[in-house]
Short mmCIF file of N, CA and C and ligand atoms in Angstrom, two decimals:
data_model
loop_
_atom_site.label_atom_id
_atom_site.label_comp_id
_atom_site.label_asym_id
_atom_site.label_seq_id
_atom_site.Cartn_x
_atom_site.Cartn_y
_atom_site.Cartn_z
N ASP A 30 20.52 0.37 23.72
CA ASP A 30 22.13 0.04 23.96
C ASP A 30 23.12 -0.26 22.73
N GLY A 31 22.66 0.65 21.67
CA GLY A 31 23.05 0.95 20.67
C GLY A 31 23.15 -0.61 19.46
N LEU A 32 22.00 -1.26 20.25
CA LEU A 32 21.96 -2.77 19.30
C LEU A 32 21.33 -2.22 17.77
N ALA A 33 20.38 -1.45 17.90
CA ALA A 33 19.09 -1.24 16.48
C ALA A 33 19.82 0.08 16.01
N ARG A 34 20.12 -0.14 14.96
CA ARG A 34 20.08 1.26 13.89
C ARG A 34 19.14 1.66 13.48
N SER A 35 18.04 1.06 13.18
CA SER A 35 16.95 1.61 12.70
C SER A 35 15.69 0.75 13.03
N LEU A 36 14.68 1.44 13.20
CA LEU A 36 13.19 1.02 13.62
C LEU A 36 12.48 0.95 12.26
N GLY A 37 11.45 -0.36 12.53
CA GLY A 37 10.71 -0.31 11.82
C GLY A 37 8.98 -0.59 12.82
N VAL A 38 8.01 -0.01 12.28
CA VAL A 38 6.85 -0.27 13.29
C VAL A 38 5.90 -0.43 12.23
N CYS A 39 4.39 -1.11 12.66
CA CYS A 39 3.88 -1.79 12.14
C CYS A 39 2.21 -1.63 12.82
N ASN A 40 1.66 -1.57 12.16
CA ASN A 40 0.09 -1.05 12.58
C ASN A 40 -0.09 -0.16 13.51
N VAL A 41 0.32 0.68 13.22
CA VAL A 41 -0.02 1.98 14.28
C VAL A 41 -0.84 3.21 13.43
N THR A 42 -1.17 4.30 14.08
CA THR A 42 -2.03 5.40 13.87
C THR A 42 -1.14 6.49 13.78
N LEU A 43 -1.85 7.35 13.16
CA LEU A 43 -0.66 8.43 12.88
C LEU A 43 -0.38 9.43 14.19
N PRO A 44 -1.14 9.30 15.13
CA PRO A 44 -1.01 9.94 16.15
C PRO A 44 0.52 8.96 17.02
N GLN A 45 0.17 7.93 16.98
CA GLN A 45 1.27 7.02 17.55
C GLN A 45 2.62 7.15 16.89
N LEU A 46 2.35 7.29 15.93
CA LEU A 46 3.57 7.14 15.07
C LEU A 46 4.41 8.67 15.12
N ALA A 47 3.52 9.64 15.48
CA ALA A 47 4.06 11.13 15.86
C ALA A 47 4.83 11.21 17.09
N GLY A 48 4.27 10.42 17.91
CA GLY A 48 4.90 10.90 19.27
C GLY A 48 5.63 9.72 19.43
N LEU A 49 5.66 8.57 18.79
CA LEU A 49 7.17 7.73 18.60
C LEU A 49 8.18 8.68 18.31
N THR A 50 8.03 9.01 17.09
CA THR A 50 9.03 10.21 16.07
C THR A 50 9.47 11.18 17.26
N ASP A 51 8.71 11.55 18.22
CA ASP A 51 8.88 12.79 19.03
C ASP A 51 9.74 12.49 20.17
N ALA A 52 9.73 11.10 20.47
CA ALA A 52 10.30 10.43 21.72
C ALA A 52 11.54 9.53 21.54
N ALA A 53 11.69 9.52 20.35
CA ALA A 53 12.83 8.28 20.15
C ALA A 53 14.03 9.11 19.50
N ARG A 54 15.16 8.58 19.94
CA ARG A 54 16.34 9.19 19.22
C ARG A 54 16.46 8.73 18.24
N VAL A 55 16.20 7.71 17.33
CA VAL A 55 16.11 7.15 16.42
C VAL A 55 14.79 6.69 15.53
N ARG A 56 14.76 7.62 14.92
CA ARG A 56 13.37 7.83 13.88
C ARG A 56 12.91 6.69 13.24
N PRO A 57 11.86 6.24 13.28
CA PRO A 57 11.35 4.80 12.31
C PRO A 57 11.53 5.21 10.93
N ALA A 58 12.38 4.18 10.55
CA ALA A 58 12.31 4.14 8.77
C ALA A 58 11.59 3.73 7.86
N LEU A 59 10.60 2.94 8.94
CA LEU A 59 9.25 2.57 7.69
C LEU A 59 8.51 1.81 8.77
N VAL A 60 7.20 2.06 8.22
CA VAL A 60 5.95 1.77 8.61
C VAL A 60 5.18 0.75 8.19
N GLN A 61 4.58 -0.14 8.47
CA GLN A 61 4.11 -0.91 7.75
C GLN A 61 2.30 -0.96 8.31
N VAL A 62 1.62 -0.87 7.44
CA VAL A 62 0.44 -0.78 7.98
C VAL A 62 -0.51 -1.58 6.78
N GLU A 63 -1.94 -1.58 7.10
CA GLU A 63 -2.63 -2.20 6.06
C GLU A 63 -3.21 -1.35 5.43
N CYS A 64 -2.97 -1.47 3.74
CA CYS A 64 -3.36 -0.39 2.68
C CYS A 64 -3.91 -0.74 1.70
N HIS A 65 -5.10 -0.05 1.03
CA HIS A 65 -5.68 -0.73 -0.39
C HIS A 65 -6.44 0.13 -0.53
N PRO A 66 -6.64 0.27 -1.75
CA PRO A 66 -7.41 1.62 -2.21
C PRO A 66 -8.88 2.24 -1.40
N TYR A 67 -9.72 0.60 -0.51
CA TYR A 67 -10.58 0.85 0.48
C TYR A 67 -10.08 1.81 1.60
N ARG A 68 -8.86 1.68 1.90
CA ARG A 68 -8.29 2.28 2.82
C ARG A 68 -6.55 2.89 3.01
N PRO A 69 -6.53 4.21 2.13
CA PRO A 69 -5.40 4.48 1.34
C PRO A 69 -4.38 4.99 2.61
N ARG A 70 -5.10 5.58 3.63
CA ARG A 70 -4.34 6.04 4.45
C ARG A 70 -3.60 7.24 4.41
N ASP A 71 -4.13 8.16 3.23
CA ASP A 71 -3.77 9.22 2.83
C ASP A 71 -3.07 10.31 3.90
N ALA A 72 -3.72 10.35 5.06
CA ALA A 72 -2.76 11.07 6.15
C ALA A 72 -1.80 10.92 6.71
N LEU A 73 -1.46 9.35 6.76
CA LEU A 73 -0.39 8.91 7.10
C LEU A 73 0.73 8.71 6.36
N VAL A 74 0.34 8.26 4.98
CA VAL A 74 1.25 8.18 4.05
C VAL A 74 1.96 9.68 3.80
N SER A 75 1.13 10.89 3.96
CA SER A 75 1.81 12.33 3.39
C SER A 75 2.85 12.32 4.63
N TRP A 76 2.19 11.91 5.68
CA TRP A 76 3.08 12.58 6.88
C TRP A 76 4.59 11.81 7.07
N CYS A 77 4.37 10.70 6.68
CA CYS A 77 5.67 9.58 6.45
C CYS A 77 6.55 10.11 5.17
N HIS A 78 5.83 10.93 4.42
CA HIS A 78 6.68 11.27 3.01
C HIS A 78 7.21 12.43 3.24
N ARG A 79 7.00 12.92 4.31
CA ARG A 79 7.16 14.60 4.32
C ARG A 79 8.12 14.21 5.20
N HIS A 80 8.54 13.17 6.39
CA HIS A 80 9.23 12.83 7.28
C HIS A 80 10.24 11.78 6.91
N GLY A 81 10.49 11.31 5.83
CA GLY A 81 11.32 10.43 5.26
C GLY A 81 11.15 9.14 5.74
N VAL A 82 9.99 9.02 6.22
CA VAL A 82 9.51 7.43 6.50
C VAL A 82 9.23 6.57 5.30
N ARG A 83 9.47 5.44 4.83
CA ARG A 83 8.87 4.41 3.96
C ARG A 83 7.71 3.84 4.14
N VAL A 84 6.29 3.84 3.52
CA VAL A 84 5.37 3.02 4.08
C VAL A 84 5.34 1.87 3.01
N VAL A 85 5.05 0.62 4.00
CA VAL A 85 4.86 -0.89 3.17
C VAL A 85 3.28 -1.14 3.76
N ALA A 86 2.73 -1.67 2.29
CA ALA A 86 1.43 -1.79 2.70
C ALA A 86 1.34 -3.48 2.55
N HIS A 87 0.72 -3.80 3.73
CA HIS A 87 0.29 -5.06 4.16
C HIS A 87 -0.71 -5.34 3.67
N SER A 88 -1.39 -6.48 3.10
CA SER A 88 -2.76 -7.17 2.78
C SER A 88 -2.75 -6.10 1.54
N PRO A 89 -2.30 -6.10 0.57
CA PRO A 89 -2.55 -4.92 -0.48
C PRO A 89 -3.53 -5.41 -1.42
N LEU A 90 -3.46 -6.52 -1.58
CA LEU A 90 -4.70 -7.58 -2.41
C LEU A 90 -5.99 -7.97 -1.97
N SER A 91 -5.93 -8.16 -0.85
CA SER A 91 -6.96 -9.01 -0.03
C SER A 91 -8.50 -8.38 0.28
N ALA A 92 -8.33 -7.16 0.20
CA ALA A 92 -9.74 -6.86 0.86
C ALA A 92 -10.95 -7.45 -0.16
N PRO A 93 -11.67 -7.92 0.69
CA PRO A 93 -13.18 -8.65 -0.25
C PRO A 93 -13.18 -7.57 -1.30
N GLY A 94 -13.73 -7.98 -2.41
CA GLY A 94 -13.98 -7.23 -3.30
C GLY A 94 -13.03 -6.45 -3.96
N LEU A 95 -12.17 -6.16 -3.48
CA LEU A 95 -11.18 -5.20 -4.09
C LEU A 95 -10.98 -5.45 -5.78
N LEU A 96 -10.56 -6.89 -6.08
CA LEU A 96 -9.52 -7.20 -7.09
C LEU A 96 -11.23 -7.51 -8.29
N ASP A 97 -12.72 -6.84 -7.81
CA ASP A 97 -13.47 -7.30 -8.77
C ASP A 97 -14.17 -5.94 -9.08
N GLU A 98 -13.60 -4.81 -8.44
CA GLU A 98 -13.94 -3.19 -8.50
C GLU A 98 -14.30 -2.71 -9.88
N PRO A 99 -15.29 -2.44 -10.50
CA PRO A 99 -15.35 -1.93 -12.12
C PRO A 99 -14.37 -0.84 -12.20
N VAL A 100 -13.57 0.12 -11.18
CA VAL A 100 -13.11 0.69 -11.57
C VAL A 100 -11.56 0.12 -11.53
N VAL A 101 -11.29 -0.79 -10.91
CA VAL A 101 -10.10 -1.20 -11.05
C VAL A 101 -10.03 -2.09 -12.37
N HIS A 102 -10.78 -2.86 -12.33
CA HIS A 102 -10.98 -3.65 -13.91
C HIS A 102 -10.65 -2.49 -15.01
N ALA A 103 -11.32 -1.59 -14.94
CA ALA A 103 -11.14 -0.40 -16.12
C ALA A 103 -9.82 0.10 -16.09
N VAL A 104 -9.36 0.62 -15.03
CA VAL A 104 -7.52 0.81 -14.85
C VAL A 104 -6.50 0.05 -15.54
N ALA A 105 -6.92 -1.25 -15.11
CA ALA A 105 -6.32 -2.65 -15.82
C ALA A 105 -6.37 -2.61 -17.17
N ASP A 106 -7.54 -2.60 -17.51
CA ASP A 106 -7.69 -2.76 -19.17
C ASP A 106 -7.02 -1.90 -19.87
N GLU A 107 -6.67 -0.49 -19.10
CA GLU A 107 -6.16 0.46 -20.00
C GLU A 107 -4.67 0.30 -19.92
N HIS A 108 -4.43 -0.42 -19.21
CA HIS A 108 -2.84 -0.54 -19.19
C HIS A 108 -2.42 -2.18 -19.66
N GLY A 109 -3.48 -2.98 -19.91
CA GLY A 109 -3.39 -4.21 -20.24
C GLY A 109 -2.69 -5.26 -19.41
N VAL A 110 -3.21 -5.12 -18.14
CA VAL A 110 -2.64 -5.91 -16.92
C VAL A 110 -4.14 -6.12 -15.99
N SER A 111 -3.47 -7.21 -15.51
CA SER A 111 -4.62 -7.89 -14.34
C SER A 111 -4.96 -6.65 -13.19
N PRO A 112 -6.26 -7.09 -12.78
CA PRO A 112 -6.49 -6.28 -11.60
C PRO A 112 -5.51 -6.02 -10.18
N ALA A 113 -5.01 -6.91 -10.34
CA ALA A 113 -3.97 -7.17 -9.08
C ALA A 113 -2.70 -6.12 -9.51
N THR A 114 -2.51 -6.40 -10.67
CA THR A 114 -1.26 -5.47 -11.20
C THR A 114 -1.35 -4.01 -10.96
N ALA A 115 -3.00 -3.84 -11.02
CA ALA A 115 -3.39 -2.24 -11.16
C ALA A 115 -3.52 -1.88 -9.66
N VAL A 116 -3.48 -2.38 -8.79
CA VAL A 116 -3.52 -2.21 -7.71
C VAL A 116 -2.22 -2.31 -7.21
N LEU A 117 -1.45 -2.91 -7.50
CA LEU A 117 0.32 -2.89 -6.98
C LEU A 117 0.94 -1.39 -7.83
N ALA A 118 0.23 -1.23 -8.88
CA ALA A 118 0.93 -0.03 -9.62
C ALA A 118 0.39 0.75 -8.95
N TRP A 119 -0.94 0.74 -8.73
CA TRP A 119 -1.66 2.26 -7.90
C TRP A 119 -0.55 2.06 -6.29
N HIS A 120 -0.17 1.59 -5.51
CA HIS A 120 0.43 1.73 -4.51
C HIS A 120 1.96 2.41 -5.01
N CYS A 121 2.59 1.85 -5.92
CA CYS A 121 3.82 2.26 -6.25
C CYS A 121 3.79 3.61 -6.64
N THR A 122 2.83 4.11 -7.73
CA THR A 122 3.12 5.15 -8.19
C THR A 122 2.59 6.01 -7.15
N ARG A 123 2.14 6.05 -5.73
CA ARG A 123 2.09 7.03 -5.07
C ARG A 123 3.33 7.02 -3.44
N GLY A 124 4.47 6.08 -4.28
CA GLY A 124 5.25 5.98 -3.56
C GLY A 124 5.27 5.01 -2.73
N VAL A 125 4.22 4.02 -1.92
CA VAL A 125 4.00 3.20 -1.08
C VAL A 125 4.47 1.92 -1.48
N VAL A 126 5.24 0.83 -0.77
CA VAL A 126 5.92 -0.30 -1.29
C VAL A 126 4.72 -1.77 -0.38
N PRO A 127 3.86 -1.95 -1.68
CA PRO A 127 3.04 -3.39 -1.11
C PRO A 127 3.74 -4.39 -1.36
N ILE A 128 3.41 -5.47 -0.17
CA ILE A 128 3.97 -6.55 0.16
C ILE A 128 3.03 -7.84 -0.23
N PRO A 129 2.64 -7.97 -1.31
CA PRO A 129 1.34 -9.23 -1.68
C PRO A 129 2.39 -10.38 -1.59
N SER A 130 1.62 -11.17 -0.97
CA SER A 130 1.96 -13.04 -0.91
C SER A 130 1.58 -13.39 -1.90
N THR A 131 1.68 -14.48 -2.25
CA THR A 131 0.97 -15.47 -3.24
C THR A 131 1.92 -16.65 -3.11
N THR A 132 1.07 -18.04 -3.80
CA THR A 132 1.47 -19.03 -3.93
C THR A 132 1.50 -19.38 -5.28
N THR A 133 1.31 -18.50 -6.01
CA THR A 133 1.12 -18.81 -7.54
C THR A 133 2.30 -18.19 -8.25
N ARG A 134 3.03 -19.24 -8.94
CA ARG A 134 4.35 -18.83 -9.58
C ARG A 134 4.23 -17.62 -10.78
N GLU A 135 3.18 -17.82 -11.75
CA GLU A 135 2.65 -16.71 -12.44
C GLU A 135 2.52 -15.03 -11.50
N HIS A 136 1.97 -15.39 -10.32
CA HIS A 136 1.86 -14.14 -9.56
C HIS A 136 2.90 -13.68 -8.70
N VAL A 137 3.87 -14.04 -8.71
CA VAL A 137 4.97 -13.81 -8.11
C VAL A 137 5.48 -12.76 -9.13
N VAL A 138 5.83 -14.00 -10.61
CA VAL A 138 6.43 -12.85 -11.44
C VAL A 138 5.52 -11.55 -12.13
N ALA A 139 4.41 -11.54 -12.13
CA ALA A 139 3.43 -10.57 -12.31
C ALA A 139 3.49 -9.43 -11.11
N ASN A 140 3.59 -10.12 -10.04
CA ASN A 140 3.57 -8.81 -8.85
C ASN A 140 4.90 -8.12 -8.90
N LEU A 141 6.14 -8.75 -8.97
CA LEU A 141 7.27 -7.91 -9.27
C LEU A 141 7.54 -7.19 -10.18
N ALA A 142 6.78 -7.55 -11.51
CA ALA A 142 6.80 -6.70 -12.74
C ALA A 142 5.62 -5.14 -12.50
N ALA A 143 4.97 -5.47 -11.54
CA ALA A 143 4.02 -4.41 -11.06
C ALA A 143 4.57 -2.81 -11.47
N PRO A 144 5.32 -2.34 -10.62
CA PRO A 144 6.02 -1.32 -10.48
C PRO A 144 6.42 -0.94 -12.12
N ARG A 145 6.27 -1.34 -12.99
CA ARG A 145 6.86 -1.07 -14.21
C ARG A 145 5.83 0.12 -14.67
N HIS A 146 4.80 -0.13 -14.53
CA HIS A 146 3.38 0.69 -14.71
C HIS A 146 3.06 1.80 -13.68
N SER A 147 2.56 3.16 -14.08
CA SER A 147 2.54 4.17 -13.55
C SER A 147 1.14 4.78 -14.04
N LEU A 148 0.52 4.73 -12.74
CA LEU A 148 -0.83 5.40 -12.98
C LEU A 148 -0.83 6.79 -13.30
N THR A 149 -1.78 7.19 -14.14
CA THR A 149 -2.11 8.69 -14.34
C THR A 149 -2.78 9.48 -12.95
N ASP A 150 -2.58 10.48 -13.35
CA ASP A 150 -3.43 11.40 -12.18
C ASP A 150 -4.92 11.24 -12.26
N ASP A 151 -5.12 11.24 -13.64
CA ASP A 151 -6.78 10.32 -13.73
C ASP A 151 -7.25 9.34 -13.19
N GLN A 152 -6.25 8.12 -13.51
CA GLN A 152 -6.55 6.54 -12.94
C GLN A 152 -6.36 6.71 -11.37
N ARG A 153 -5.62 7.55 -10.93
CA ARG A 153 -5.23 7.54 -9.41
C ARG A 153 -6.71 8.57 -8.85
N ASP A 154 -7.06 9.58 -9.38
CA ASP A 154 -8.45 10.23 -9.11
C ASP A 154 -9.52 9.14 -8.77
N ARG A 155 -9.53 8.49 -9.90
CA ARG A 155 -10.82 7.23 -10.16
C ARG A 155 -10.45 6.02 -9.34
N MET A 156 -9.33 5.99 -8.92
CA MET A 156 -8.84 5.09 -7.71
C MET A 156 -8.92 5.61 -6.52
N ALA A 157 -9.19 6.74 -6.57
CA ALA A 157 -9.26 7.53 -5.13
C ALA A 157 -10.79 7.32 -4.55
N GLY A 158 -11.90 6.70 -5.75
CA GLY A 158 -13.16 7.11 -5.38
C GLY A 158 -13.65 5.61 -4.55
N LEU A 159 -12.67 4.84 -4.33
CA LEU A 159 -13.05 3.69 -3.47
C LEU A 159 -12.77 3.53 -2.33
N ALA A 160 -12.00 4.85 -1.82
CA ALA A 160 -11.45 5.27 -0.16
C ALA A 160 -13.04 4.81 0.71
N ASP A 161 -12.96 4.20 1.47
CA ASP A 161 -14.04 3.90 2.43
C ASP A 161 -13.88 3.95 3.91
N PRO A 162 -14.15 5.13 4.27
CA PRO A 162 -13.77 5.31 5.75
C PRO A 162 -14.63 4.20 6.86
N ALA A 163 -15.55 3.87 6.33
CA ALA A 163 -15.56 2.65 7.08
C ALA A 163 -15.46 1.27 6.99
N PHE A 164 -14.38 1.14 5.97
CA PHE A 164 -14.03 -0.27 5.57
C PHE A 164 -13.47 -0.95 6.90
N GLN A 165 -13.51 -1.86 7.01
CA GLN A 165 -13.12 -3.02 8.34
C GLN A 165 -13.15 -4.47 7.48
N ARG A 166 -11.75 -4.66 8.09
CA ARG A 166 -12.15 -6.71 7.77
C ARG A 166 -12.16 -7.48 9.07
N1 NAP B 229 1.79 -6.78 9.70
C1 NAP B 229 0.72 -6.87 9.83
O1 NAP B 229 -0.13 -7.02 10.98
C2 NAP B 229 -0.02 -8.06 8.77
C3 NAP B 229 -1.35 -8.71 8.74
C4 NAP B 229 -1.49 -8.92 7.38
C5 NAP B 229 -0.53 -9.48 6.44
N2 NAP B 229 0.66 -9.17 6.97
C6 NAP B 229 1.86 -9.73 5.93
O2 NAP B 229 0.95 -8.89 4.18
C7 NAP B 229 1.61 -9.99 3.39
C8 NAP B 229 0.35 -10.00 2.62
O3 NAP B 229 -0.80 -10.46 3.43
P1 NAP B 229 -1.78 -11.13 2.84
O4 NAP B 229 -1.30 -12.50 2.02
O5 NAP B 229 -2.73 -11.21 4.26
O6 NAP B 229 -2.75 -10.30 1.57
P2 NAP B 229 -2.50 -10.20 0.39
O7 NAP B 229 -1.20 -10.12 -0.26
O8 NAP B 229 -3.39 -8.98 -0.03
O9 NAP B 229 -3.61 -11.16 -0.69
C9 NAP B 229 -2.91 -12.31 -0.67
C10 NAP B 229 -3.94 -13.15 -1.40
O10 NAP B 229 -3.61 -12.17 -2.90
C11 NAP B 229 -3.66 -13.36 -4.15
N3 NAP B 229 -2.85 -12.60 -5.06
C12 NAP B 229 -1.68 -12.45 -4.93
N4 NAP B 229 -1.01 -11.84 -6.09
C13 NAP B 229 -2.30 -12.22 -7.08
C14 NAP B 229 -2.06 -11.61 -8.31
N5 NAP B 229 -0.76 -11.38 -9.07
N6 NAP B 229 -3.60 -11.69 -8.88
C15 NAP B 229 -4.32 -12.48 -8.17
N7 NAP B 229 -4.19 -12.80 -6.80
C16 NAP B 229 -3.30 -12.88 -6.28
C17 NAP B 229 -2.85 -14.58 -3.41
O11 NAP B 229 -3.45 -16.05 -4.29
P3 NAP B 229 -2.27 -16.39 -4.90
O12 NAP B 229 -1.61 -17.26 -3.88
O13 NAP B 229 -3.27 -17.71 -5.70
O14 NAP B 229 -1.75 -15.54 -5.55
C18 NAP B 229 -3.75 -14.63 -1.82
O15 NAP B 229 -5.19 -15.17 -2.21
C19 NAP B 229 2.24 -11.05 3.73
O16 NAP B 229 3.87 -10.59 3.84
C20 NAP B 229 1.74 -10.86 5.52
O17 NAP B 229 2.66 -11.55 6.60
C21 NAP B 229 0.89 -8.19 7.84
#
């Protein structure tokens, strides 16, 4: 009916997204999925970036154990930031928009500042070692 100019979809698989894109007159502008170093969604992110679709990462920090990972602490130490900032910077460096939630004032400020930090290729490679195809919440 011409009431929507852009579409956002959430919690889709890559086949579902590709099917929707084929069928829809208006391509999705963004896709929101659970995404973090345990579940980087590489294929979906690459596809979206090739097709001009923005990826939004929900639940970027709350995967159990993520902020305790030694590699996350190491990367954080190299930047002089917290593990949470290192994870958020990992998203931003790969062109994904993380949407952390927080009830802590200091975390709001730190989370907004996280995109100032870019991970090096080496740091991204080390973070990639956290990917776990069996990850389930
Ligand atoms: N589309 C969907 O199906 C879906 C599903 C789940 C979530 N979401 C959305 O995703 C967003 C985030 O989800 P979420 O709250 O489940 O997970 P999250 O943002 O990954 O994790 C929130 C937790 O991280 C902590 N945290 C935030 N910033 C921190 C920091 N700088 N340092 C240390 N800890 C920090 C928070 O504690 P403090 O409060 O103490 O900072 C809170 O315990 C929300 O907007 C939610 O609506 C969407």
